[in-house]
């Protein structure tokens, strides 16, 4: 408490000690000729050696300027320097508005195509003038790639790879660190997670056309949240323009897997009043995508036992690895993504302004899943003549075979499908002020993410019979029936309905103060300090019911309406035939809550252990100074302190001696910890085009919410037990980064760098066999230490040195190499496993695109590759799960009909890249899911 009082006192004292300084202030905005803000411009008063850089809204502030008349210069990569004379009066703020006109100020070596400053110029200027190591991609650049959501756009950035869900990029991996180890913010405010058991932010929830800029900070500064081991991804929404802006897009397309349509549309409207005080920007987007996927899954075992007459002493037989569980899944999905944004600002005067920013994202996933699965029976149910072994391969055995239909209730938004309703909303109020020679800003935000799955239904019909296990190609596992069963052989096994709801609420508040200072007499320095609070609440509330029919009307699959899926067009191969399932309309129209037809039972041990509430409060304070050590060398040094307080509530399920549910008990726990996190960033401007950077930073990652809950969940069907761990420590990392950047006059970049991360107390899932039940127990534990080192190289530029039309070609490419080691991981026997890769670290990542652009026509071919990596640790090396390598190839084309109207088209996933996991070695497929290609065409209208 004393620390908090001291920090608040210092904060107030610094603010008021500079209220009556005798110098003046220059504050301004830079736009292009279309009124679009120019970020990353270098603004300088050479005479005073004072300068700054425009922010994403084209704004800049120069503090502590003595009275007088000065020449203000603006430098922008690829453009001539412009100057403006400004007159400074004591204790007053001078306001200026500057326009960079691409037609007049462009250097002779650069060819301007279209209107306004290029997207590449804006992004590279912002990146060049940043003190820390950052990658920046602007909205116009995003628009040049065929990316519907912000996750697909982010994967183009060096060092970024994405985990895919239903063919779209969802979870972000930065420099080999798993999604929960990175932070994602919206306008600097943390985005909450709709996932129930982790901190992952669903990047596919946010449309790419709602974002102005993606900023990836790979070396965080003290004024940023420290829980960003891999990096911090900040999504910046569009601000109110300086003049009228209208944009609209309408398009359609087709998914080749279902031959069904895609619909999309968006609009953007913004303006500012004549007096320049009030500005607004409203936008909306919708994407309706009717698609699906074809999926095959398997789990592998290298153990086999059978009953040779003594159930208590089963006979073990040595066998080669085989697929003990096999599944064929057919998914049909309709994904409707909606997004709304309204941003306002009001400038009271040159010294005071406030803003309000909001975004509401709402996605409906309507899904039907038809799943065939076969799983080998337990050893006590297998007799000596029930199986065949050939050359060590288990080729025939008895299995339980299941045909499962997933659906929902009819009508409304569900339409006999499982509805997953995900929402993310963010509302931010902030202000920027000048008090004397002190620049002060503040922000408060409320954000909420939720996921609701109402009345999710499953009908499961099961049988037991002999299956053939095809062993010729483990990359394509396959079980087939020795003798095809009839539909009447499949009896009703389960009829269930469940409701799931997860929500996370975040309240963020912060305040920062910045003042001009010059420690070393070289000008152009600042001191900055601030306070921050983040107050988070996450909870999950699920239930689960089983229904037993009171008649024989639904006893077998032959008694109910069915739907058949043949394997002729199954993308994984025609040998995979999903088969016959209860129809979704039959499942949806069942009157399950009619007590005359069904008996309902709440299965509390199925959901109580999954329900929890976690409260997490983080209090932070920081101080930092950015100073010039010479005319070329600057340093940013500071310290951040974060104090974390956690309260968690969960449920422990109690079972009686027979293993039946016997009640539950609420369990609570509290924990707290404090982290002190210093950092230093050096920036050396070798010349106007070359920048060298070095950073030493310290970051952390907090455990997943569910991992901190004191719960125990027993899954009797899968023979697994999941246990929380309230004693988990956060993962911390000491990071070293070096980067060299060369900026071409023709607006391009060649950069290369190396990085090293030393992690302590990383978290992994420990798997051990429970002595009492024989079940596998899964519990998160802290490992010892881990390290990551790697290198990045990036190149992008227009090939304007080539003759003729060839000068219109451009190249965009980057490559990242990673190597990781993790120590302190134990196997199922409790023994150390030695050095392993850190889960989530892909050793090779590569992006490349070749584009052509002239005054009317542009086209781009884009490739994205990420190497295979360890995704999840098992009890031993045989059980480890790997995410396989993936290569995506996309093509898009644009044609400008006139200044305002553009036709566009794109073809995604040309390679039909599947999502694939494998177990232990790459030849043993655990999952392969195919999505096919996607074609979109449309029309875009822009009025400036």
CSV table of N, CA and C in Angstrom, one decimal, residues 184-322:
chain,number,residue,atom,x,y,z
A,184,UNK,N,-2.7,-9.6,-27.0
A,184,UNK,CA,-3.4,-9.0,-28.1
A,184,UNK,C,-4.3,-7.9,-27.5
A,185,UNK,N,-4.1,-6.7,-28.0
A,185,UNK,CA,-4.8,-5.5,-27.5
A,185,UNK,C,-5.5,-4.8,-28.7
A,186,UNK,N,-6.6,-4.1,-28.3
A,186,UNK,CA,-7.3,-3.3,-29.2
A,186,UNK,C,-7.2,-1.8,-28.8
A,187,UNK,N,-6.5,-1.0,-29.6
A,187,UNK,CA,-6.2,0.4,-29.2
A,187,UNK,C,-5.5,0.4,-27.9
A,188,UNK,N,-4.6,-0.5,-27.6
A,188,UNK,CA,-3.9,-0.6,-26.3
A,188,UNK,C,-4.6,-1.2,-25.2
A,189,UNK,N,-5.8,-1.6,-25.3
A,189,UNK,CA,-6.6,-2.2,-24.2
A,189,UNK,C,-6.7,-3.7,-24.5
A,190,UNK,N,-6.5,-4.5,-23.5
A,190,UNK,CA,-6.4,-6.0,-23.7
A,190,UNK,C,-7.8,-6.5,-24.2
A,191,UNK,N,-7.7,-7.4,-25.1
A,191,UNK,CA,-8.9,-8.1,-25.7
A,191,UNK,C,-9.1,-9.3,-24.8
A,192,UNK,N,-10.3,-9.5,-24.2
A,192,UNK,CA,-10.6,-10.7,-23.4
A,192,UNK,C,-10.8,-11.9,-24.3
A,193,UNK,N,-10.7,-13.1,-23.7
A,193,UNK,CA,-10.8,-14.3,-24.5
A,193,UNK,C,-12.2,-15.0,-24.3
A,194,UNK,N,-12.7,-15.5,-25.3
A,194,UNK,CA,-14.0,-16.2,-25.2
A,194,UNK,C,-13.8,-17.7,-25.0
A,195,UNK,N,-12.5,-18.1,-25.1
A,195,UNK,CA,-12.2,-19.5,-24.8
A,195,UNK,C,-12.4,-19.9,-23.3
A,196,UNK,N,-12.9,-21.1,-23.1
A,196,UNK,CA,-13.3,-21.4,-21.7
A,196,UNK,C,-12.1,-21.7,-20.8
A,197,UNK,N,-11.0,-22.3,-21.3
A,197,UNK,CA,-9.9,-22.8,-20.4
A,197,UNK,C,-8.6,-22.2,-20.7
A,198,UNK,N,-8.5,-21.1,-21.5
A,198,UNK,CA,-7.2,-20.5,-21.7
A,198,UNK,C,-7.3,-19.0,-22.0
A,199,UNK,N,-6.2,-18.3,-22.3
A,199,UNK,CA,-6.2,-16.9,-22.5
A,199,UNK,C,-6.1,-16.6,-24.0
A,200,UNK,N,-6.3,-17.5,-24.9
A,200,UNK,CA,-6.2,-17.3,-26.3
A,200,UNK,C,-7.2,-16.3,-26.8
A,201,UNK,N,-6.8,-15.4,-27.6
A,201,UNK,CA,-7.7,-14.4,-28.3
A,201,UNK,C,-8.1,-14.9,-29.7
A,202,UNK,N,-9.3,-15.0,-30.0
A,202,UNK,CA,-9.8,-15.6,-31.3
A,202,UNK,C,-9.6,-14.5,-32.4
A,203,UNK,N,-8.5,-14.6,-33.1
A,203,UNK,CA,-8.2,-13.7,-34.1
A,203,UNK,C,-9.1,-13.7,-35.3
A,204,UNK,N,-9.8,-14.9,-35.5
A,204,UNK,CA,-10.7,-15.0,-36.6
A,204,UNK,C,-12.1,-14.4,-36.3
A,205,UNK,N,-12.2,-13.8,-35.1
A,205,UNK,CA,-13.5,-13.2,-34.7
A,205,UNK,C,-13.5,-11.8,-35.3
A,206,UNK,N,-12.4,-11.2,-35.6
A,206,UNK,CA,-12.3,-9.8,-36.0
A,206,UNK,C,-12.1,-9.7,-37.5
A,207,UNK,N,-13.0,-9.0,-38.3
A,207,UNK,CA,-12.7,-8.9,-39.7
A,207,UNK,C,-11.5,-8.0,-40.0
A,208,UNK,N,-10.8,-8.3,-41.0
A,208,UNK,CA,-9.6,-7.5,-41.3
A,208,UNK,C,-9.9,-6.0,-41.8
A,209,UNK,N,-11.1,-5.9,-42.4
A,209,UNK,CA,-11.5,-4.5,-42.9
A,209,UNK,C,-11.9,-3.6,-41.8
A,210,UNK,N,-12.0,-4.0,-40.5
A,210,UNK,CA,-12.3,-3.2,-39.4
A,210,UNK,C,-11.1,-2.6,-38.7
A,211,UNK,N,-9.9,-3.0,-39.1
A,211,UNK,CA,-8.7,-2.6,-38.5
A,211,UNK,C,-7.9,-1.7,-39.4
A,212,UNK,N,-7.3,-0.6,-38.8
A,212,UNK,CA,-6.5,0.4,-39.5
A,212,UNK,C,-5.1,-0.1,-39.6
A,213,UNK,N,-4.5,-0.7,-38.5
A,213,UNK,CA,-3.1,-1.0,-38.4
A,213,UNK,C,-2.9,-2.2,-37.5
A,214,UNK,N,-2.0,-3.1,-37.9
A,214,UNK,CA,-1.5,-4.2,-37.0
A,214,UNK,C,-0.1,-3.8,-36.5
A,215,UNK,N,0.1,-3.7,-35.2
A,215,UNK,CA,1.4,-3.3,-34.7
A,215,UNK,C,1.9,-4.5,-33.8
A,216,UNK,N,3.0,-5.2,-34.2
A,216,UNK,CA,3.5,-6.3,-33.5
A,216,UNK,C,4.8,-5.8,-32.8
A,217,UNK,N,4.8,-5.6,-31.5
A,217,UNK,CA,6.0,-5.2,-30.7
A,217,UNK,C,6.7,-6.5,-30.2
A,218,UNK,N,7.9,-6.8,-30.7
A,218,UNK,CA,8.6,-8.0,-30.3
A,218,UNK,C,9.6,-7.7,-29.1
A,219,UNK,N,9.8,-6.4,-28.8
A,219,UNK,CA,10.5,-6.1,-27.6
A,219,UNK,C,9.7,-5.0,-27.0
A,220,UNK,N,9.0,-5.3,-25.9
A,220,UNK,CA,8.0,-4.4,-25.3
A,220,UNK,C,8.8,-3.3,-24.5
A,221,UNK,N,8.1,-2.1,-24.3
A,221,UNK,CA,8.7,-1.0,-23.6
A,221,UNK,C,8.0,-1.0,-22.2
A,222,UNK,N,8.5,-0.2,-21.2
A,222,UNK,CA,7.9,-0.2,-19.9
A,222,UNK,C,6.5,0.3,-19.8
A,223,UNK,N,6.0,1.1,-20.8
A,223,UNK,CA,4.7,1.6,-20.8
A,223,UNK,C,3.7,0.6,-21.4
A,224,UNK,N,4.1,-0.6,-21.7
A,224,UNK,CA,3.2,-1.6,-22.3
A,224,UNK,C,3.1,-2.8,-21.3
A,225,UNK,N,1.9,-3.5,-21.4
A,225,UNK,CA,1.7,-4.6,-20.5
A,225,UNK,C,2.9,-5.6,-20.7
A,226,UNK,N,3.3,-6.2,-19.5
A,226,UNK,CA,4.5,-7.1,-19.6
A,226,UNK,C,4.2,-8.5,-19.9
A,227,UNK,N,2.9,-8.9,-19.9
A,227,UNK,CA,2.6,-10.3,-20.1
A,227,UNK,C,2.5,-10.5,-21.6
A,228,UNK,N,3.7,-10.5,-22.2
A,228,UNK,CA,3.9,-10.7,-23.7
A,228,UNK,C,5.2,-11.4,-23.9
A,229,UNK,N,5.3,-12.6,-23.6
A,229,UNK,CA,6.6,-13.3,-23.8
A,229,UNK,C,7.1,-13.3,-25.2
A,230,UNK,N,6.2,-13.7,-26.1
A,230,UNK,CA,6.6,-13.7,-27.5
A,230,UNK,C,6.5,-12.3,-28.2
A,231,UNK,N,5.5,-11.5,-27.8
A,231,UNK,CA,5.3,-10.2,-28.3
A,231,UNK,C,3.9,-9.7,-28.0
A,232,UNK,N,3.7,-8.4,-28.3
A,232,UNK,CA,2.4,-7.8,-28.1
A,232,UNK,C,1.8,-7.4,-29.4
A,233,UNK,N,0.6,-7.8,-29.7
A,233,UNK,CA,0.0,-7.5,-31.0
A,233,UNK,C,-1.1,-6.4,-30.7
A,234,UNK,N,-1.0,-5.2,-31.2
A,234,UNK,CA,-1.9,-4.2,-31.0
A,234,UNK,C,-2.7,-3.9,-32.3
A,235,UNK,N,-4.0,-4.0,-32.2
A,235,UNK,CA,-4.9,-3.8,-33.3
A,235,UNK,C,-5.5,-2.4,-33.2
A,236,UNK,N,-5.2,-1.5,-34.1
A,236,UNK,CA,-5.6,-0.1,-34.1
A,236,UNK,C,-6.8,0.1,-35.0
A,237,UNK,N,-7.9,0.5,-34.4
A,237,UNK,CA,-9.1,0.8,-35.2
A,237,UNK,C,-9.0,2.2,-35.9
A,238,UNK,N,-9.9,2.4,-36.9
A,238,UNK,CA,-9.9,3.7,-37.6
A,238,UNK,C,-10.4,4.8,-36.8
A,239,UNK,N,-9.7,6.0,-36.9
A,239,UNK,CA,-10.1,7.2,-36.2
A,239,UNK,C,-10.9,8.1,-37.1
A,240,UNK,N,-11.5,9.1,-36.6
A,240,UNK,CA,-12.3,10.1,-37.4
A,240,UNK,C,-11.3,10.8,-38.3
A,241,UNK,N,-11.6,10.9,-39.6
A,241,UNK,CA,-10.7,11.6,-40.6
A,241,UNK,C,-10.8,13.1,-40.4
A,242,UNK,N,-9.9,13.8,-41.2
A,242,UNK,CA,-9.9,15.2,-41.2
A,242,UNK,C,-10.9,15.8,-42.2
A,243,UNK,N,-11.4,14.9,-43.1
A,243,UNK,CA,-12.4,15.3,-44.1
A,243,UNK,C,-13.3,14.1,-44.4
A,244,UNK,N,-14.2,14.4,-45.3
A,244,UNK,CA,-15.3,13.3,-45.5
A,244,UNK,C,-14.6,12.1,-46.1
A,245,UNK,N,-15.1,10.9,-45.7
A,245,UNK,CA,-14.6,9.7,-46.2
A,245,UNK,C,-15.8,8.7,-46.2
A,246,UNK,N,-16.0,8.1,-47.4
A,246,UNK,CA,-17.0,7.0,-47.6
A,246,UNK,C,-16.4,5.9,-48.3
A,247,UNK,N,-16.6,4.7,-47.8
A,247,UNK,CA,-16.1,3.5,-48.5
A,247,UNK,C,-17.1,2.4,-48.3
A,248,UNK,N,-17.4,1.6,-49.3
A,248,UNK,CA,-18.3,0.5,-49.3
A,248,UNK,C,-17.8,-0.7,-50.1
A,249,UNK,N,-18.1,-1.9,-49.7
A,249,UNK,CA,-17.7,-3.1,-50.4
A,249,UNK,C,-18.8,-4.0,-50.4
A,250,UNK,N,-19.0,-4.7,-51.5
A,250,UNK,CA,-20.0,-5.8,-51.6
A,250,UNK,C,-19.4,-6.9,-52.4
A,251,UNK,N,-19.6,-8.1,-52.0
A,251,UNK,CA,-19.0,-9.2,-52.7
A,251,UNK,C,-19.7,-10.5,-52.5
A,252,UNK,N,-19.3,-11.5,-53.2
A,252,UNK,CA,-19.8,-12.9,-53.1
A,252,UNK,C,-18.8,-13.8,-53.5
A,253,UNK,N,-19.1,-15.1,-53.5
A,253,UNK,CA,-18.1,-16.1,-53.8
A,253,UNK,C,-18.7,-17.5,-53.6
A,254,UNK,N,-17.8,-18.5,-53.6
A,254,UNK,CA,-18.2,-19.9,-53.4
A,254,UNK,C,-17.1,-20.7,-52.7
A,255,UNK,N,-17.6,-21.6,-51.8
A,255,UNK,CA,-16.7,-22.6,-51.2
A,255,UNK,C,-16.8,-23.8,-52.0
A,256,UNK,N,-15.6,-24.3,-52.5
A,256,UNK,CA,-15.6,-25.5,-53.4
A,256,UNK,C,-16.0,-26.8,-52.6
A,257,UNK,N,-15.8,-26.8,-51.3
A,257,UNK,CA,-16.1,-28.0,-50.6
A,257,UNK,C,-17.6,-28.3,-50.5
A,258,UNK,N,-18.4,-27.2,-50.5
A,258,UNK,CA,-19.9,-27.4,-50.4
A,258,UNK,C,-20.6,-26.9,-51.6
A,259,UNK,N,-19.9,-26.2,-52.5
A,259,UNK,CA,-20.5,-25.5,-53.6
A,259,UNK,C,-21.6,-24.5,-53.2
A,260,UNK,N,-21.4,-23.9,-52.0
A,260,UNK,CA,-22.3,-22.9,-51.5
A,260,UNK,C,-21.7,-21.5,-51.4
A,261,UNK,N,-22.6,-20.5,-51.4
A,261,UNK,CA,-22.2,-19.2,-51.6
A,261,UNK,C,-21.4,-18.6,-50.4
A,262,UNK,N,-20.7,-17.5,-50.7
A,262,UNK,CA,-20.2,-16.6,-49.7
A,262,UNK,C,-20.8,-15.2,-49.9
A,263,UNK,N,-21.2,-14.5,-48.9
A,263,UNK,CA,-21.7,-13.2,-49.0
A,263,UNK,C,-20.9,-12.3,-48.1
A,264,UNK,N,-20.5,-11.1,-48.6
A,264,UNK,CA,-19.8,-10.2,-47.7
A,264,UNK,C,-20.1,-8.7,-48.1
A,265,UNK,N,-20.0,-7.9,-47.1
A,265,UNK,CA,-20.3,-6.5,-47.4
A,265,UNK,C,-19.7,-5.6,-46.2
A,266,UNK,N,-19.4,-4.4,-46.5
A,266,UNK,CA,-18.9,-3.5,-45.5
A,266,UNK,C,-19.1,-2.1,-45.9
A,267,UNK,N,-19.1,-1.2,-44.9
A,267,UNK,CA,-19.2,0.3,-45.2
A,267,UNK,C,-18.4,1.0,-44.2
A,268,UNK,N,-18.0,2.2,-44.5
A,268,UNK,CA,-17.2,3.1,-43.6
A,268,UNK,C,-17.6,4.5,-43.9
A,269,UNK,N,-17.9,5.3,-42.9
A,269,UNK,CA,-18.4,6.7,-43.1
A,269,UNK,C,-17.8,7.5,-42.0
A,270,UNK,N,-17.1,8.6,-42.4
A,270,UNK,CA,-16.5,9.5,-41.5
A,270,UNK,C,-16.4,10.9,-42.0
A,271,UNK,N,-16.3,11.8,-41.0
A,271,UNK,CA,-16.2,13.2,-41.4
A,271,UNK,C,-15.8,14.0,-40.1
A,272,UNK,N,-15.5,15.3,-40.3
A,272,UNK,CA,-15.2,16.2,-39.2
A,272,UNK,C,-15.9,17.5,-39.5
A,273,UNK,N,-16.4,18.2,-38.4
A,273,UNK,CA,-17.1,19.4,-38.6
A,273,UNK,C,-16.2,20.5,-39.1
A,274,UNK,N,-16.8,21.6,-39.7
A,274,UNK,CA,-16.0,22.6,-40.3
A,274,UNK,C,-15.0,23.3,-39.4
A,275,UNK,N,-15.4,23.4,-38.1
A,275,UNK,CA,-14.5,24.0,-37.1
A,275,UNK,C,-13.4,23.0,-36.7
A,276,UNK,N,-13.4,21.8,-37.2
A,276,UNK,CA,-12.3,20.8,-36.9
A,276,UNK,C,-12.4,20.2,-35.5
A,277,UNK,N,-13.5,20.5,-34.7
A,277,UNK,CA,-13.5,20.0,-33.3
A,277,UNK,C,-14.1,18.6,-33.2
A,278,UNK,N,-15.2,18.3,-33.9
A,278,UNK,CA,-15.8,17.0,-33.7
A,278,UNK,C,-15.6,16.2,-34.9
A,279,UNK,N,-15.2,14.9,-34.7
A,279,UNK,CA,-15.0,14.0,-35.8
A,279,UNK,C,-15.6,12.6,-35.5
A,280,UNK,N,-16.1,11.9,-36.5
A,280,UNK,CA,-16.7,10.6,-36.3
A,280,UNK,C,-16.2,9.7,-37.4
A,281,UNK,N,-16.3,8.4,-37.0
A,281,UNK,CA,-16.0,7.3,-38.0
A,281,UNK,C,-16.9,6.1,-37.6
A,282,UNK,N,-17.8,5.7,-38.4
A,282,UNK,CA,-18.6,4.6,-38.1
A,282,UNK,C,-18.4,3.6,-39.3
A,283,UNK,N,-18.4,2.3,-38.9
A,283,UNK,CA,-18.2,1.3,-39.9
A,283,UNK,C,-18.9,0.0,-39.5
A,284,UNK,N,-19.1,-0.8,-40.5
A,284,UNK,CA,-19.8,-2.1,-40.2
A,284,UNK,C,-19.3,-3.1,-41.3
A,285,UNK,N,-19.4,-4.4,-40.9
A,285,UNK,CA,-18.9,-5.4,-41.8
A,285,UNK,C,-19.7,-6.7,-41.5
A,286,UNK,N,-20.0,-7.4,-42.6
A,286,UNK,CA,-20.7,-8.7,-42.5
A,286,UNK,C,-20.1,-9.7,-43.5
A,287,UNK,N,-19.9,-11.0,-43.0
A,287,UNK,CA,-19.4,-12.0,-43.9
A,287,UNK,C,-20.2,-13.3,-43.5
A,288,UNK,N,-20.9,-13.8,-44.5
A,288,UNK,CA,-21.7,-15.0,-44.4
A,288,UNK,C,-21.1,-16.1,-45.2
A,289,UNK,N,-20.6,-17.1,-44.6
A,289,UNK,CA,-19.8,-18.2,-45.3
A,289,UNK,C,-20.4,-19.5,-45.0
A,290,UNK,N,-20.8,-20.2,-46.0
A,290,UNK,CA,-21.4,-21.6,-45.8
A,290,UNK,C,-20.5,-22.6,-46.4
A,291,UNK,N,-19.8,-23.3,-45.5
A,291,UNK,CA,-18.7,-24.1,-45.9
A,291,UNK,C,-18.7,-25.4,-45.0
A,292,UNK,N,-17.6,-26.1,-44.9
A,292,UNK,CA,-17.5,-27.3,-44.1
A,292,UNK,C,-16.1,-27.8,-44.1
A,293,UNK,N,-15.9,-29.1,-43.7
A,293,UNK,CA,-14.6,-29.7,-43.7
A,293,UNK,C,-14.8,-31.2,-43.6
A,294,UNK,N,-13.7,-31.9,-44.2
A,294,UNK,CA,-13.7,-33.4,-44.1
A,294,UNK,C,-12.5,-33.8,-43.3
A,295,UNK,N,-12.8,-34.6,-42.3
A,295,UNK,CA,-11.8,-34.8,-41.2
A,295,UNK,C,-11.7,-36.3,-40.9
A,296,UNK,N,-10.4,-36.7,-40.7
A,296,UNK,CA,-10.0,-38.0,-40.2
A,296,UNK,C,-9.2,-37.9,-39.0
A,297,UNK,N,-9.4,-38.7,-38.0
A,297,UNK,CA,-8.6,-38.7,-36.8
A,297,UNK,C,-8.3,-40.1,-36.3
A,298,UNK,N,-7.2,-40.1,-35.5
A,298,UNK,CA,-6.8,-41.4,-35.0
A,298,UNK,C,-6.0,-41.2,-33.7
A,299,UNK,N,-6.0,-42.1,-32.8
A,299,UNK,CA,-5.1,-42.2,-31.7
A,299,UNK,C,-4.4,-43.5,-31.7
A,300,UNK,N,-3.1,-43.4,-31.4
A,300,UNK,CA,-2.2,-44.6,-31.6
A,300,UNK,C,-1.7,-45.2,-30.3
A,301,UNK,N,-1.5,-46.5,-30.3
A,301,UNK,CA,-1.0,-47.2,-29.2
A,301,UNK,C,0.0,-48.2,-29.6
A,302,UNK,N,1.0,-48.5,-28.7
A,302,UNK,CA,2.0,-49.5,-29.0
A,302,UNK,C,1.9,-50.6,-27.9
A,303,UNK,N,0.7,-50.7,-27.3
A,303,UNK,CA,0.4,-51.8,-26.3
A,303,UNK,C,-0.9,-52.5,-26.7
A,304,UNK,N,-0.9,-53.9,-26.4
A,304,UNK,CA,-2.1,-54.7,-26.7
A,304,UNK,C,-2.1,-55.8,-25.7
A,305,UNK,N,-3.3,-56.1,-25.2
A,305,UNK,CA,-3.5,-57.2,-24.2
A,305,UNK,C,-4.9,-57.8,-24.5
A,306,UNK,N,-5.0,-59.1,-24.1
A,306,UNK,CA,-6.3,-59.7,-24.3
A,306,UNK,C,-6.5,-60.7,-23.1
A,307,UNK,N,-7.8,-61.2,-23.1
A,307,UNK,CA,-8.2,-62.1,-22.0
A,307,UNK,C,-8.0,-63.5,-22.4
A,308,UNK,N,-7.0,-64.2,-21.7
A,308,UNK,CA,-6.7,-65.6,-22.0
A,308,UNK,C,-7.3,-66.5,-21.0
A,309,UNK,N,-8.5,-66.0,-20.4
A,309,UNK,CA,-9.2,-66.8,-19.4
A,309,UNK,C,-9.0,-66.3,-18.0
A,310,UNK,N,-8.1,-65.4,-17.8
A,310,UNK,CA,-7.9,-64.8,-16.4
A,310,UNK,C,-8.0,-63.3,-16.6
A,311,UNK,N,-9.2,-62.7,-16.2
A,311,UNK,CA,-9.4,-61.3,-16.4
A,311,UNK,C,-8.5,-60.4,-15.5
A,312,UNK,N,-8.0,-61.0,-14.4
A,312,UNK,CA,-7.1,-60.2,-13.5
A,312,UNK,C,-5.7,-60.2,-14.0
A,313,UNK,N,-5.3,-61.1,-14.9
A,313,UNK,CA,-4.0,-61.1,-15.5
A,313,UNK,C,-4.0,-61.3,-17.0
A,314,UNK,N,-4.2,-60.1,-17.6
A,314,UNK,CA,-4.4,-60.1,-19.1
A,314,UNK,C,-3.0,-60.4,-19.7
A,315,UNK,N,-3.1,-61.1,-20.9
A,315,UNK,CA,-1.9,-61.5,-21.7
A,315,UNK,C,-1.5,-60.3,-22.5
A,316,UNK,N,-0.2,-59.9,-22.4
A,316,UNK,CA,0.3,-58.8,-23.2
A,316,UNK,C,1.0,-59.3,-24.4
A,317,UNK,N,0.9,-58.6,-25.5
A,317,UNK,CA,1.5,-59.1,-26.8
A,317,UNK,C,2.2,-57.9,-27.4
A,318,UNK,N,3.4,-58.1,-27.8
A,318,UNK,CA,4.2,-57.0,-28.4
A,318,UNK,C,3.7,-56.8,-29.8
A,319,UNK,N,3.3,-55.5,-30.2
A,319,UNK,CA,2.8,-55.2,-31.5
A,319,UNK,C,3.4,-53.9,-31.9
A,320,UNK,N,3.3,-53.7,-33.2
A,320,UNK,CA,3.7,-52.4,-33.8
A,320,UNK,C,2.7,-51.3,-33.5
A,321,UNK,N,3.0,-50.1,-33.5
A,321,UNK,CA,2.0,-49.0,-33.3
A,321,UNK,C,0.8,-49.2,-34.2
A,322,UNK,N,-0.4,-49.0,-33.6
A,322,UNK,CA,-1.6,-49.2,-34.4
A,322,UNK,C,-2.6,-48.1,-34.0
